[in-house]
Tab-separated table of C-alpha atoms in Angstrom:
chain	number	residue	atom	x	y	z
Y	1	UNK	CA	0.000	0.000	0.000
Y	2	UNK	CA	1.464	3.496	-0.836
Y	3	UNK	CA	1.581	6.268	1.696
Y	4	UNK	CA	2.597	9.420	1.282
Y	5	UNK	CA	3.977	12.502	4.170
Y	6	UNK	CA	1.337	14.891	4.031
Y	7	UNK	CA	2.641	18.813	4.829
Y	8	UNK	CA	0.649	20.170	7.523
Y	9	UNK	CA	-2.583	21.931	6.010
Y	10	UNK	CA	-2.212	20.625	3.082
Y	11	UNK	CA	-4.551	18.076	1.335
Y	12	UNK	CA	-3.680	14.296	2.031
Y	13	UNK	CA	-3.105	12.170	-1.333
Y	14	UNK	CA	-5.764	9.858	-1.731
Y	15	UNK	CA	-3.706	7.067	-0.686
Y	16	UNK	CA	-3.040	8.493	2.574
Y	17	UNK	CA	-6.926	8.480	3.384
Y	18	UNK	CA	-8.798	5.684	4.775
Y	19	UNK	CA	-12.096	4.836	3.376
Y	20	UNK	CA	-13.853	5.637	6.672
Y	21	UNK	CA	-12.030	8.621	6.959
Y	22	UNK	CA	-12.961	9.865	3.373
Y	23	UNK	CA	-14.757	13.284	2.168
Y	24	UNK	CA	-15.752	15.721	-0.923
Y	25	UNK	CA	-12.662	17.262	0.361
Y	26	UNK	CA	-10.310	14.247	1.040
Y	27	UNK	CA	-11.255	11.385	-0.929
Y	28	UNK	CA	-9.227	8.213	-1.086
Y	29	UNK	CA	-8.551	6.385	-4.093
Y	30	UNK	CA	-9.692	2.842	-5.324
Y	31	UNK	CA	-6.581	1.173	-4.471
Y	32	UNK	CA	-6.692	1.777	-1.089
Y	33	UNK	CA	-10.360	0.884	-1.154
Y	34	UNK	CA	-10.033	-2.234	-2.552
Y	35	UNK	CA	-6.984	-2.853	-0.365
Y	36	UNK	CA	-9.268	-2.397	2.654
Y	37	UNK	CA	-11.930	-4.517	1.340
Y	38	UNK	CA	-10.022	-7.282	0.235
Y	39	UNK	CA	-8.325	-6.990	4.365
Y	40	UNK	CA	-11.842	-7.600	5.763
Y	41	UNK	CA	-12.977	-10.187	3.664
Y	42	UNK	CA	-9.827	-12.121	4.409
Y	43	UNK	CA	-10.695	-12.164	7.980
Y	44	UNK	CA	-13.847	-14.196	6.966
Y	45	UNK	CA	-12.109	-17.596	7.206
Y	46	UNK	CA	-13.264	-20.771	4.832
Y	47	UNK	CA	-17.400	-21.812	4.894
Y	48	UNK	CA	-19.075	-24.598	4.318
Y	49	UNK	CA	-22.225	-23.980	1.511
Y	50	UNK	CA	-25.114	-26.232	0.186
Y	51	UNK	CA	-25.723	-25.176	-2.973
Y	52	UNK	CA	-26.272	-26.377	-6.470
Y	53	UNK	CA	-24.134	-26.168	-9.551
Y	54	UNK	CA	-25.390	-23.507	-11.786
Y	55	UNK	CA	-22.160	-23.238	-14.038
Y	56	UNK	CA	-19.257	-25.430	-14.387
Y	57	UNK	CA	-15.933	-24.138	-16.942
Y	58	UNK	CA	-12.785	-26.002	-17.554
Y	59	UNK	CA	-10.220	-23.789	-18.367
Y	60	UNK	CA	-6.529	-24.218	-18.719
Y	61	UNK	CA	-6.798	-26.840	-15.608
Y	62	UNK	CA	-9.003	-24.656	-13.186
Y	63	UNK	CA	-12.697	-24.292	-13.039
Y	64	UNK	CA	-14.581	-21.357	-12.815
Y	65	UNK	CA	-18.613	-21.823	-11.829
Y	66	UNK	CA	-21.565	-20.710	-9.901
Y	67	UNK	CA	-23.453	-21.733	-6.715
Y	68	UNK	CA	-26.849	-21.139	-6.434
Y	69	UNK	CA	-29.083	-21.343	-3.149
Y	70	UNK	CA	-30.653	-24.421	-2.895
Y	71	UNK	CA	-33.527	-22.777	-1.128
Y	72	UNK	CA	-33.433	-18.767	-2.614
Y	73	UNK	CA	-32.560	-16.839	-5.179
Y	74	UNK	CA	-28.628	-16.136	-4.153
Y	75	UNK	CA	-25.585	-16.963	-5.564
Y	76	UNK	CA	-22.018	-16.968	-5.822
Y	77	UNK	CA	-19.167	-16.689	-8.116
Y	78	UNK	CA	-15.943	-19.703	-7.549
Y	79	UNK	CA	-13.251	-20.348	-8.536
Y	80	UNK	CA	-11.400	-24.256	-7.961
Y	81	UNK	CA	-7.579	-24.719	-8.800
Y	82	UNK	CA	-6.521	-27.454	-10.386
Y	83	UNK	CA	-4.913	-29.218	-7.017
Y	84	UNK	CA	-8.354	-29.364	-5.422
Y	85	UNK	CA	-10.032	-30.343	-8.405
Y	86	UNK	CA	-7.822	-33.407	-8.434
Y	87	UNK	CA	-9.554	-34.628	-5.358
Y	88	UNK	CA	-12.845	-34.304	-6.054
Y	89	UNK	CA	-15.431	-36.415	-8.037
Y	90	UNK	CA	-15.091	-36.543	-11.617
Y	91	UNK	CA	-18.791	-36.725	-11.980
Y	92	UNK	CA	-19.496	-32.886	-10.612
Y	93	UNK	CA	-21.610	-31.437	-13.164
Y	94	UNK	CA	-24.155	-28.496	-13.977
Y	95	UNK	CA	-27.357	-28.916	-11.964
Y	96	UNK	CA	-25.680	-31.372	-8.946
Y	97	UNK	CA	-26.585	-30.383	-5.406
Y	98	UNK	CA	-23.320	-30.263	-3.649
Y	99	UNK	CA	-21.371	-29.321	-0.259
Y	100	UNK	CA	-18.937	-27.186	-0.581
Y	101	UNK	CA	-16.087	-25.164	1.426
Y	102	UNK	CA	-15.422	-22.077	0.150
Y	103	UNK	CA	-12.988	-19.414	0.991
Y	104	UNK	CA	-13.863	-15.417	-0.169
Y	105	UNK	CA	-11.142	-13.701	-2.119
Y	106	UNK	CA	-11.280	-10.115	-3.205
Y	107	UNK	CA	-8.790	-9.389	-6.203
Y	108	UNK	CA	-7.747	-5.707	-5.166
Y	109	UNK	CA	-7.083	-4.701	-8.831
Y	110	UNK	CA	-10.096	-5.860	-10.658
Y	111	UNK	CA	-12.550	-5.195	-7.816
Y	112	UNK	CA	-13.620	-8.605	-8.700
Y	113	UNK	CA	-15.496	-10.054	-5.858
Y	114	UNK	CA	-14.958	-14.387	-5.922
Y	115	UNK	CA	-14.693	-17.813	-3.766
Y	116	UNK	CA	-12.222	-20.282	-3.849
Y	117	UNK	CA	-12.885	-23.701	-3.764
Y	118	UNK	CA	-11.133	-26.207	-1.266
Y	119	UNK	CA	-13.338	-29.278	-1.283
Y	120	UNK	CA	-16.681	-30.245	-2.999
Y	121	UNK	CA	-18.986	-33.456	-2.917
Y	122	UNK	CA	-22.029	-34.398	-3.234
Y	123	UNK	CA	-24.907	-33.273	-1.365
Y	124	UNK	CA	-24.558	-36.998	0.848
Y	125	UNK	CA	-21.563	-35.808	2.433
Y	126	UNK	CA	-23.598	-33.179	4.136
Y	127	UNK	CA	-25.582	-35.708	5.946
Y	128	UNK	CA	-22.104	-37.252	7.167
Y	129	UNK	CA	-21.272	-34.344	8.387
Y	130	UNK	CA	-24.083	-33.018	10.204
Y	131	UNK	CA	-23.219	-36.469	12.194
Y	132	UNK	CA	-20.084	-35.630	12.520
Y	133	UNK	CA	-21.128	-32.392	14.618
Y	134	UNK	CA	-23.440	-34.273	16.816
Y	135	UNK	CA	-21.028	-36.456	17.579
Y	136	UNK	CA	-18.700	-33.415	18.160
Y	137	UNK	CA	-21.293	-31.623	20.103
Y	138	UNK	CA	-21.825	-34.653	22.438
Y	139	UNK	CA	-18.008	-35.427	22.865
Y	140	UNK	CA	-17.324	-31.472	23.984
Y	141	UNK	CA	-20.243	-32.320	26.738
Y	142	UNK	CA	-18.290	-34.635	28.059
Y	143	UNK	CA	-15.487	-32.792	28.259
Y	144	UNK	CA	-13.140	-34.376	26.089
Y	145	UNK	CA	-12.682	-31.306	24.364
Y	146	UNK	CA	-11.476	-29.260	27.639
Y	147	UNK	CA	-8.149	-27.606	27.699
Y	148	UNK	CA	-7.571	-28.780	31.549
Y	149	UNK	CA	-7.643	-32.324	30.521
Y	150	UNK	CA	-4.456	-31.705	27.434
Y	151	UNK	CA	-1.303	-33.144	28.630
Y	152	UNK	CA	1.493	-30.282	28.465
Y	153	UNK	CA	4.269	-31.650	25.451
Y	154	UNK	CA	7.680	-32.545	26.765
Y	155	UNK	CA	10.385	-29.827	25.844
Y	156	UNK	CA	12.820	-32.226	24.699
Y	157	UNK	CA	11.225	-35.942	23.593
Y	158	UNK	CA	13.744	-38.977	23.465
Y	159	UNK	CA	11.889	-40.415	21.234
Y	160	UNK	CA	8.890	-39.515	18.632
Y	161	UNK	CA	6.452	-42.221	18.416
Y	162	UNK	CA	4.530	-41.559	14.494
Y	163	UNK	CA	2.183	-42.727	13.088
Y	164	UNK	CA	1.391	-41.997	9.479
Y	165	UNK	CA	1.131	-43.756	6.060
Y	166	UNK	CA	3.929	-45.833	4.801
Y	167	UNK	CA	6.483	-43.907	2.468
Y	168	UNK	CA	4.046	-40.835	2.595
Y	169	UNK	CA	5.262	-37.163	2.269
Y	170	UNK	CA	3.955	-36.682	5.296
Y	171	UNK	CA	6.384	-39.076	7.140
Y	172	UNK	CA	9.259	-37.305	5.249
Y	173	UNK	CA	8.202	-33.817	6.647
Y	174	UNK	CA	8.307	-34.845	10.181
Y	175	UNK	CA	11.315	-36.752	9.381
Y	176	UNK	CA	13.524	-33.830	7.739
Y	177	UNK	CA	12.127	-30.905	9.458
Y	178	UNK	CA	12.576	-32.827	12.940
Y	179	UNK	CA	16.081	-33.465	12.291
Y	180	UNK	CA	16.822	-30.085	10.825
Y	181	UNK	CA	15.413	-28.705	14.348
Y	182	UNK	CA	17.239	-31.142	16.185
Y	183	UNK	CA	19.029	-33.844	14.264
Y	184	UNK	CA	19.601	-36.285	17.538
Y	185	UNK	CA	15.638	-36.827	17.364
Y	186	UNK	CA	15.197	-40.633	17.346
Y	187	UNK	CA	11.312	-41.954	16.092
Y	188	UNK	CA	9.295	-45.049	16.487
Y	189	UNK	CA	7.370	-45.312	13.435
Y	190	UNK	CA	4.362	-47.473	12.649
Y	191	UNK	CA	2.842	-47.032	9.504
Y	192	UNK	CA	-1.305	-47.591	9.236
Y	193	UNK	CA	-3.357	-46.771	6.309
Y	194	UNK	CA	-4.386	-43.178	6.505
Y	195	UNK	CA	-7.983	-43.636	4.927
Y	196	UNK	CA	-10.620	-46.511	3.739
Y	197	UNK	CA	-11.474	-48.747	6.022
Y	198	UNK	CA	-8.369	-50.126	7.717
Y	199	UNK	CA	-7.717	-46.442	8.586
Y	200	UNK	CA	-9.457	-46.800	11.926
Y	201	UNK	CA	-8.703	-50.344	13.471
Y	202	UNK	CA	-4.636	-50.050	12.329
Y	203	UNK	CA	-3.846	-46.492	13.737
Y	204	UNK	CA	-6.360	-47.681	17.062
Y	205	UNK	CA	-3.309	-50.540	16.818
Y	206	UNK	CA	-0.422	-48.252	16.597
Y	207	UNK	CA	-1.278	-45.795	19.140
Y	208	UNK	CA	-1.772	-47.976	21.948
Y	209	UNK	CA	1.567	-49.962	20.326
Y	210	UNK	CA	3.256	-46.683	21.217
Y	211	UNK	CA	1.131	-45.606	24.144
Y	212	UNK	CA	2.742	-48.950	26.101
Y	213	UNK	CA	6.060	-47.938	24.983
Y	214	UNK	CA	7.810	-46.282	28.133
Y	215	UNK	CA	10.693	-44.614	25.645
Y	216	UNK	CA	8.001	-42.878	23.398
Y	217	UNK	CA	7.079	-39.474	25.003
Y	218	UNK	CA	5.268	-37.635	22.370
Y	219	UNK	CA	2.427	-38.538	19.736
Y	220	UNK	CA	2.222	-37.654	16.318
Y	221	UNK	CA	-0.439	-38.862	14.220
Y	222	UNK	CA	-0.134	-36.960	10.649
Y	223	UNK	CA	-1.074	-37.524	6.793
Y	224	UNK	CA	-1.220	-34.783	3.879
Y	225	UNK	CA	-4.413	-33.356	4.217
Y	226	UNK	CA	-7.450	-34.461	1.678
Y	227	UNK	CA	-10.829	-33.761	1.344
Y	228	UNK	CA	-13.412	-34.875	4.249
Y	229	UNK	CA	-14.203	-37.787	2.562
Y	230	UNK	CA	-10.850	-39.346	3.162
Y	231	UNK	CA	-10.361	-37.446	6.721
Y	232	UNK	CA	-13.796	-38.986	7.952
Y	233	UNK	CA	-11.691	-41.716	9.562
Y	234	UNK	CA	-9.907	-39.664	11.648
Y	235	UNK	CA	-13.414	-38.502	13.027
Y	236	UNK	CA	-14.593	-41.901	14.159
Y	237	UNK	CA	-15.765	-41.995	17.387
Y	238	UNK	CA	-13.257	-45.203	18.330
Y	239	UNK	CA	-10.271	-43.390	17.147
Y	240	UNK	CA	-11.018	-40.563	19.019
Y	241	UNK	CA	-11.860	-42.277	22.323
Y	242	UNK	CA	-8.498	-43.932	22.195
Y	243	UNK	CA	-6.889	-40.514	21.806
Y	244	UNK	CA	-8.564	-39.172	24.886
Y	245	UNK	CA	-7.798	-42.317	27.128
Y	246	UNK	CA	-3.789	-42.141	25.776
Y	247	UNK	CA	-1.597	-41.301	28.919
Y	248	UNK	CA	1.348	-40.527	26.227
Y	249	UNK	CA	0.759	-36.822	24.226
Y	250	UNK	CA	-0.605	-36.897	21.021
Y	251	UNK	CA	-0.265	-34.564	18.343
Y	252	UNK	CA	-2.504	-34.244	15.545
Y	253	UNK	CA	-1.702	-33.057	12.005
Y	254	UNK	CA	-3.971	-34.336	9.653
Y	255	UNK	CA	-4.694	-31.681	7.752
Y	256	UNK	CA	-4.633	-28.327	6.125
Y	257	UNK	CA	-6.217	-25.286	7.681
Y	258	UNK	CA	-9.142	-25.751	6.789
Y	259	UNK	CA	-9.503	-29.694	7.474
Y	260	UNK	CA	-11.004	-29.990	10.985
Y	261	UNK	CA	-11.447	-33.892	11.529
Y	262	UNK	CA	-12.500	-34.193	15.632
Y	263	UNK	CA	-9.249	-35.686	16.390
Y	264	UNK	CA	-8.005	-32.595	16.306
Y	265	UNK	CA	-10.059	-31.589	19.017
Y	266	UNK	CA	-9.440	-34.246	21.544
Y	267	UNK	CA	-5.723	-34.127	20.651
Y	268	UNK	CA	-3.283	-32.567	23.178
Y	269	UNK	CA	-2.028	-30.363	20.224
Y	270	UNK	CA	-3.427	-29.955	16.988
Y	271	UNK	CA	-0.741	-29.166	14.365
Y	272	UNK	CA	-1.919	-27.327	11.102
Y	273	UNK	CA	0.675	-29.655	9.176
Y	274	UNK	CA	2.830	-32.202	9.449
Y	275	UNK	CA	6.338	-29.374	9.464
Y	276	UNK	CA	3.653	-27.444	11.471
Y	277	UNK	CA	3.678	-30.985	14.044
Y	278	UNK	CA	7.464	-31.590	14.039
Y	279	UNK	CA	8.249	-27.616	14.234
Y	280	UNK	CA	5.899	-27.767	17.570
Y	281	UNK	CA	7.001	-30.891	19.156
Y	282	UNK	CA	10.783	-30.627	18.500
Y	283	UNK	CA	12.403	-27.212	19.449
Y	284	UNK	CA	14.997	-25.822	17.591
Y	285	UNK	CA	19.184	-26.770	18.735
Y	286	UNK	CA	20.094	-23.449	16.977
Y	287	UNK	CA	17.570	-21.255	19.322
Y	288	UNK	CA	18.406	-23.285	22.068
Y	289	UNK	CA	22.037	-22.886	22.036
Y	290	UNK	CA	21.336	-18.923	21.371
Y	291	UNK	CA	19.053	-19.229	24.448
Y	292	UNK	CA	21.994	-20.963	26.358
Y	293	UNK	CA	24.291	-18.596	25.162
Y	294	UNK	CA	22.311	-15.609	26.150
Y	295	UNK	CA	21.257	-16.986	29.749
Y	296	UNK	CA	24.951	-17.654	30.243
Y	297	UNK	CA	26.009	-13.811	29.255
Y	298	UNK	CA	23.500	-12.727	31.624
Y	299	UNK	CA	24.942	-14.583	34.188
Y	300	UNK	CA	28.207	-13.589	34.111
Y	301	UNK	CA	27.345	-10.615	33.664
Y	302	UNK	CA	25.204	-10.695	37.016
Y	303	UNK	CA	28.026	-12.861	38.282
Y	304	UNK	CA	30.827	-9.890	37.620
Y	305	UNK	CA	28.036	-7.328	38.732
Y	306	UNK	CA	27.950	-9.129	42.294
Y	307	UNK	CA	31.457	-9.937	42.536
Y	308	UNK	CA	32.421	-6.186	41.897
Y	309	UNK	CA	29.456	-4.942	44.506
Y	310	UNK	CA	31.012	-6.992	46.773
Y	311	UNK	CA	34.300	-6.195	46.182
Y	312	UNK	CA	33.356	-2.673	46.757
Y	313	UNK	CA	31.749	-3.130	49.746
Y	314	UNK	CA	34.409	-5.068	51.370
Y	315	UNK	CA	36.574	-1.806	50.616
Y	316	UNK	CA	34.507	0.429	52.328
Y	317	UNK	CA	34.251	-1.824	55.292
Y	318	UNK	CA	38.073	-2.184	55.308
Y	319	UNK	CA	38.555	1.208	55.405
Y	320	UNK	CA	36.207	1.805	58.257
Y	321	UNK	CA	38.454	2.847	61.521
Y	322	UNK	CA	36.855	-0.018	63.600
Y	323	UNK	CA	38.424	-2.422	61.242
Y	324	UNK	CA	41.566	-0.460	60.511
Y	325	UNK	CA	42.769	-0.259	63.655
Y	326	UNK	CA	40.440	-2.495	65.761
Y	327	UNK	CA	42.694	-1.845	68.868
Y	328	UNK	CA	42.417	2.049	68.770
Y	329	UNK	CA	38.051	1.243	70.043
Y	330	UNK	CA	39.681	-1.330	72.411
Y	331	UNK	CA	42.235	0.962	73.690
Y	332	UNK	CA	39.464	3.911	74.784
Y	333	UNK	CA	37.300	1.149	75.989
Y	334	UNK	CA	39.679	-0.295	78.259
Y	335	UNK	CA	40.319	3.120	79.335
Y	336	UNK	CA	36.809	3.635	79.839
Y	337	UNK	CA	36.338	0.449	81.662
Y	338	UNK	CA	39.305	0.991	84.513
Y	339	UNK	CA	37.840	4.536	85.025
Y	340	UNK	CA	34.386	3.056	85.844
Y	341	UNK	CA	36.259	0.186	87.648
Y	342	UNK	CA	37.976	2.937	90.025
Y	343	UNK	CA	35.019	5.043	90.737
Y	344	UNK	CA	32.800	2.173	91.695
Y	345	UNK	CA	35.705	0.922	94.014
Y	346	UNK	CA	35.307	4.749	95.526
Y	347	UNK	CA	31.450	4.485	96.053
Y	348	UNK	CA	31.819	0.885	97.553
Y	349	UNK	CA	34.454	2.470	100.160
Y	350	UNK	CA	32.443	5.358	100.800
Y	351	UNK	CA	29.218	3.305	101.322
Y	352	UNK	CA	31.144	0.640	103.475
Y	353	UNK	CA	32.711	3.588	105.635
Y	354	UNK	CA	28.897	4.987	105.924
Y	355	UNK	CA	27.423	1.671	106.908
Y	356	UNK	CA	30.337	0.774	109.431
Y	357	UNK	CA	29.589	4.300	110.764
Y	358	UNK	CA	26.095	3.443	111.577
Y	359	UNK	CA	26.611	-0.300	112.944
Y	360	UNK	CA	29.243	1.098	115.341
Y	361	UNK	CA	26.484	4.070	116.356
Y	362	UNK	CA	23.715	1.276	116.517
Y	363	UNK	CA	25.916	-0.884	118.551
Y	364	UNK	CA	26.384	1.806	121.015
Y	365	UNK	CA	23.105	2.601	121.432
Y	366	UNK	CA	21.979	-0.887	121.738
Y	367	UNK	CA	24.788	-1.324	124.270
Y	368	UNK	CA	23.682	1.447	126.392
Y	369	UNK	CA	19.854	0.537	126.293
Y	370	UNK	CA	20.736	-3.564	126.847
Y	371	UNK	CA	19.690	-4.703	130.403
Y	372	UNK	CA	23.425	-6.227	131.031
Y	373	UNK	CA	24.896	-2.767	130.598
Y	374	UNK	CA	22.334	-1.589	133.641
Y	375	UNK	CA	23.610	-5.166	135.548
Y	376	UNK	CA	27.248	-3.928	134.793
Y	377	UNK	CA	26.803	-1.023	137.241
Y	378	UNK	CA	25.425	-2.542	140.097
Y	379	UNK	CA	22.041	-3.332	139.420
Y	380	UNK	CA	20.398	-6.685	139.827
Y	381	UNK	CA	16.945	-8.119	138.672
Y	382	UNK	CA	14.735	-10.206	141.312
Y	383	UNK	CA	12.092	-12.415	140.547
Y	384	UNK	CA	10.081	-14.855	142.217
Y	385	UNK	CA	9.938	-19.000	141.852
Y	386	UNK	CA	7.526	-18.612	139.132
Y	387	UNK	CA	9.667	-15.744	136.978
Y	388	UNK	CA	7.943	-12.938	137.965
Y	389	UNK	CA	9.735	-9.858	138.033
Y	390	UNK	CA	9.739	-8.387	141.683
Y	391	UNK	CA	9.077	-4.338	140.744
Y	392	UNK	CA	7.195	-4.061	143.855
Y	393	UNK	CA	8.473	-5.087	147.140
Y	394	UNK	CA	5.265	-5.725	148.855
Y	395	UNK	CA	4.899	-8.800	145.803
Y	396	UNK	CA	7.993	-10.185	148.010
Y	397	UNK	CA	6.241	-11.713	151.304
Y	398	UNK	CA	8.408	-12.826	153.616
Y	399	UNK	CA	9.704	-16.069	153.358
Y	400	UNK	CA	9.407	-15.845	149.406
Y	401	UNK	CA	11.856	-17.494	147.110
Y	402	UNK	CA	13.560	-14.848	145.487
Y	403	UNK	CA	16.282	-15.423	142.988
Y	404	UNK	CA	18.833	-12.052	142.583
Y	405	UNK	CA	20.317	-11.844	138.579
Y	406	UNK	CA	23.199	-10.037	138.663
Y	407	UNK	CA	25.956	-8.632	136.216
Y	408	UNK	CA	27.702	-12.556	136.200
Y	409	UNK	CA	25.338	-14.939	137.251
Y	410	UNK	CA	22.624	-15.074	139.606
Y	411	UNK	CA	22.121	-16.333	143.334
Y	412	UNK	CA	19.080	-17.469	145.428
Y	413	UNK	CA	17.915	-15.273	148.281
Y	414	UNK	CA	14.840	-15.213	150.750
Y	415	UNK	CA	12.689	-12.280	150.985
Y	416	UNK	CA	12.628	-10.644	154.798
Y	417	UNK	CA	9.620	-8.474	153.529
Y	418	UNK	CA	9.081	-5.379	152.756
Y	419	UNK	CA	11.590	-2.528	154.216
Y	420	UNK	CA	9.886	0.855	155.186
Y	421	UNK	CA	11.141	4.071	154.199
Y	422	UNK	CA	12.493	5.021	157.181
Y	423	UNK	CA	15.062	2.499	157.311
Y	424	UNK	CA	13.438	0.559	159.695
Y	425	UNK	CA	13.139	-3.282	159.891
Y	426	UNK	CA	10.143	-4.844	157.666
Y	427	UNK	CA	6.399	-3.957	158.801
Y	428	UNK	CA	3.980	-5.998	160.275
Y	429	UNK	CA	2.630	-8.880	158.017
């Protein structure tokens, strides 16, 4: 598409302008028109029609025709190359109700508006179909269809169990484009027809051959595409069963992009073709060894990032004064130390002077108000025979028991009774 650098103000060439964006003023020209026409309609995808043969030409190998609505008045312009043509009836004519897929194509410098054929039969293939997508419809009920149930492909397999038709192209693909990827790739190949009736029962065989085989750790089941008559086998509800109960990965590439059998559905992986298959199962040596290559430049470069951050950091520690000279902190410390050492020897002494103060003071007092220091001048302490205390003479009848404590020892002593004041003898009793 041509595009042009439009001045500012100025008028856009008609290139430049997109067809939504287009005015009196700023038109935009066919090209680009038909450019963004034939963009949308390629978005469409391939369809399946019923229709009915309204034209059929043979020209230089191709055929060009028209569909008409089996049940209206529309219709619809094809064209089918000479590849497909090879694969389908040779009894197509004018006025045959077929099914056919169809792909829209918009040629962008005629304007011409057209479909291209990929597959036509007979109108009896529809009804085969329509059972197909019951049967479809009933196996995505019961889940078979579910992404949670796909078994994740190995990154590296040891070795590539295939199954595929004997000396098909399809075998050769996997084959060379494997080994190109990684040419230590070993296979286990069992060949099985890929269509007709033994198609079915022999790859059923084969994959449970394979599925027992403890060395095989990948699936791929593969042939060269074809029309859905010859791809129905691949859709049987046996074959697809079997897939679902494998414990090994299967693969499947059966097809083009527009072939859709339902193994492709239950399949761990479906693989558009069979370089498509080997391209996804095997990885690449060269990408890997760039991938080695890179992680390993990373990490030495994160390795000779750490070691120089570390490197650095022991510097600065190093030249920290606490590690320096280490005995400088232990120097003033010790210093420190013997100067709290020395004043708490000064508050013990005071504190032990201050406390021996006070005992001696307590001492003396408690000396002076004991009862021996009163016996030690002369006094004495009398009490009777049952340790009474005499403080009152007249207690001590004459004749009483008395017993005298002195300053050393005490004596026994009989009261005479009490002695009056005057000096005189005791009183009367």
């Amino acid at each position: 598409m041509t595009s042009f650098q439009t001045a500012a103000g100025a008028t856009p060439p008609p290139d430049a302008v997109h067809p939504r964006d287009s005015s009196p003023d700023t038109p935009t020209s066919v090209s680009r028109l038909n450019e963004t026409i034939r963009d949308f309609v390629q978005k469409w995808g391939a369809v399946w029609v019923e229709a009915e043969i309204t034209a059929w030409n043979l020209r230089g190998g191709h055929v060009f025709g028209r569909l008409k609505d089996t049940g209206g008045d529309g219709m619809l312009s094809f064209r089918m190359w000479s590849s497909t043509l090879q694969r389908t009836p040779d009894d197509l004519k004018v006025g045959d109700r077929v099914v056919a897929c169809v792909k829209p194509d918009y040629f962008v410098k005629t304007g011409d508006f057209s479909f291209t054929v990929s597959a036509m039969r007979h109108t009896g293939l529809g009804d085969q179909l329509e059972r197909l997508e019951r049967l479809r419809s009933q196996l995505r009920a019961e889940g078979l269809f579910d992404a949670a149930r796909k078994k994740p492909l190995p990154f590296l397999p040891h070795v590539i169990g295939l199954i595929t038709g004997e000396r098909s192209d399809a075998e050769k693909d996997v084959h060379r484009n494997a080994e190109l990827r990684w040419p230590h790739v070993r296979f286990r190949t069992i060949h099985a027809a890929v269509q007709g009736d033994r198609c079915v029962p022999e790859t059923i065989a084969a994959l449970k051959t394979l599925d027992a085989d403890p060395e095989v750790d990948v699936i791929i089941i593969t042939r060269g595409g074809g029309d859905p008559q010859t791809l129905l086998g691949f859709s049987d509800e046996k074959l697809v069963r079997a897939v679902a109960a494998a414990k090994t990965p299967v693969v499947s590439a059966i097809g083009h992009e527009n072939d859709h059998p339902l193994l492709d559905d239950v399949a761990d992986l479906r693989a558009s073709t069979p370089t498509d298959a080997a391209k996804r199962v095997v990885p690449d040596v060269t990408e890997q060894r760039a991938l080695v290559q890179q992680l390993r430049s990373r990490a030495r470069t994160r390795l000779t990032q750490r070691i120089a951050h570390d490197i650095h950091a022991l510097q600065q520690l190093r030249s920290r004064p606490v590690l320096r000279d280490p005995e400088s902190l232990l120097t003033g410390r010790s210093q420190e130390i013997w100067s709290l050492s020395m004043r708490g020897r000064d508050v013990v002494r005071r504190q032990w002077d201050a406390a021996a103060l006070t005992t001696a003071e307590l001492r003396a007092s408690l000396r002076a108000l004991s009862p021996g220091a009163t016996l030690e001048r002369g006094y004495a302490i009398a009490h009777l025979a049952d340790g009474v205390i005499v403080r009152d003479a007249a207690k001590a009848a004459a004749g009483s028991a008395v017993t005298v404590t002195v300053a050393r020892g005490s004596f026994a002593a009989r009261s005479e009774g009490e002695i009056s004041q005057s000096g005189e003898g005791p009183g009367p009793s």
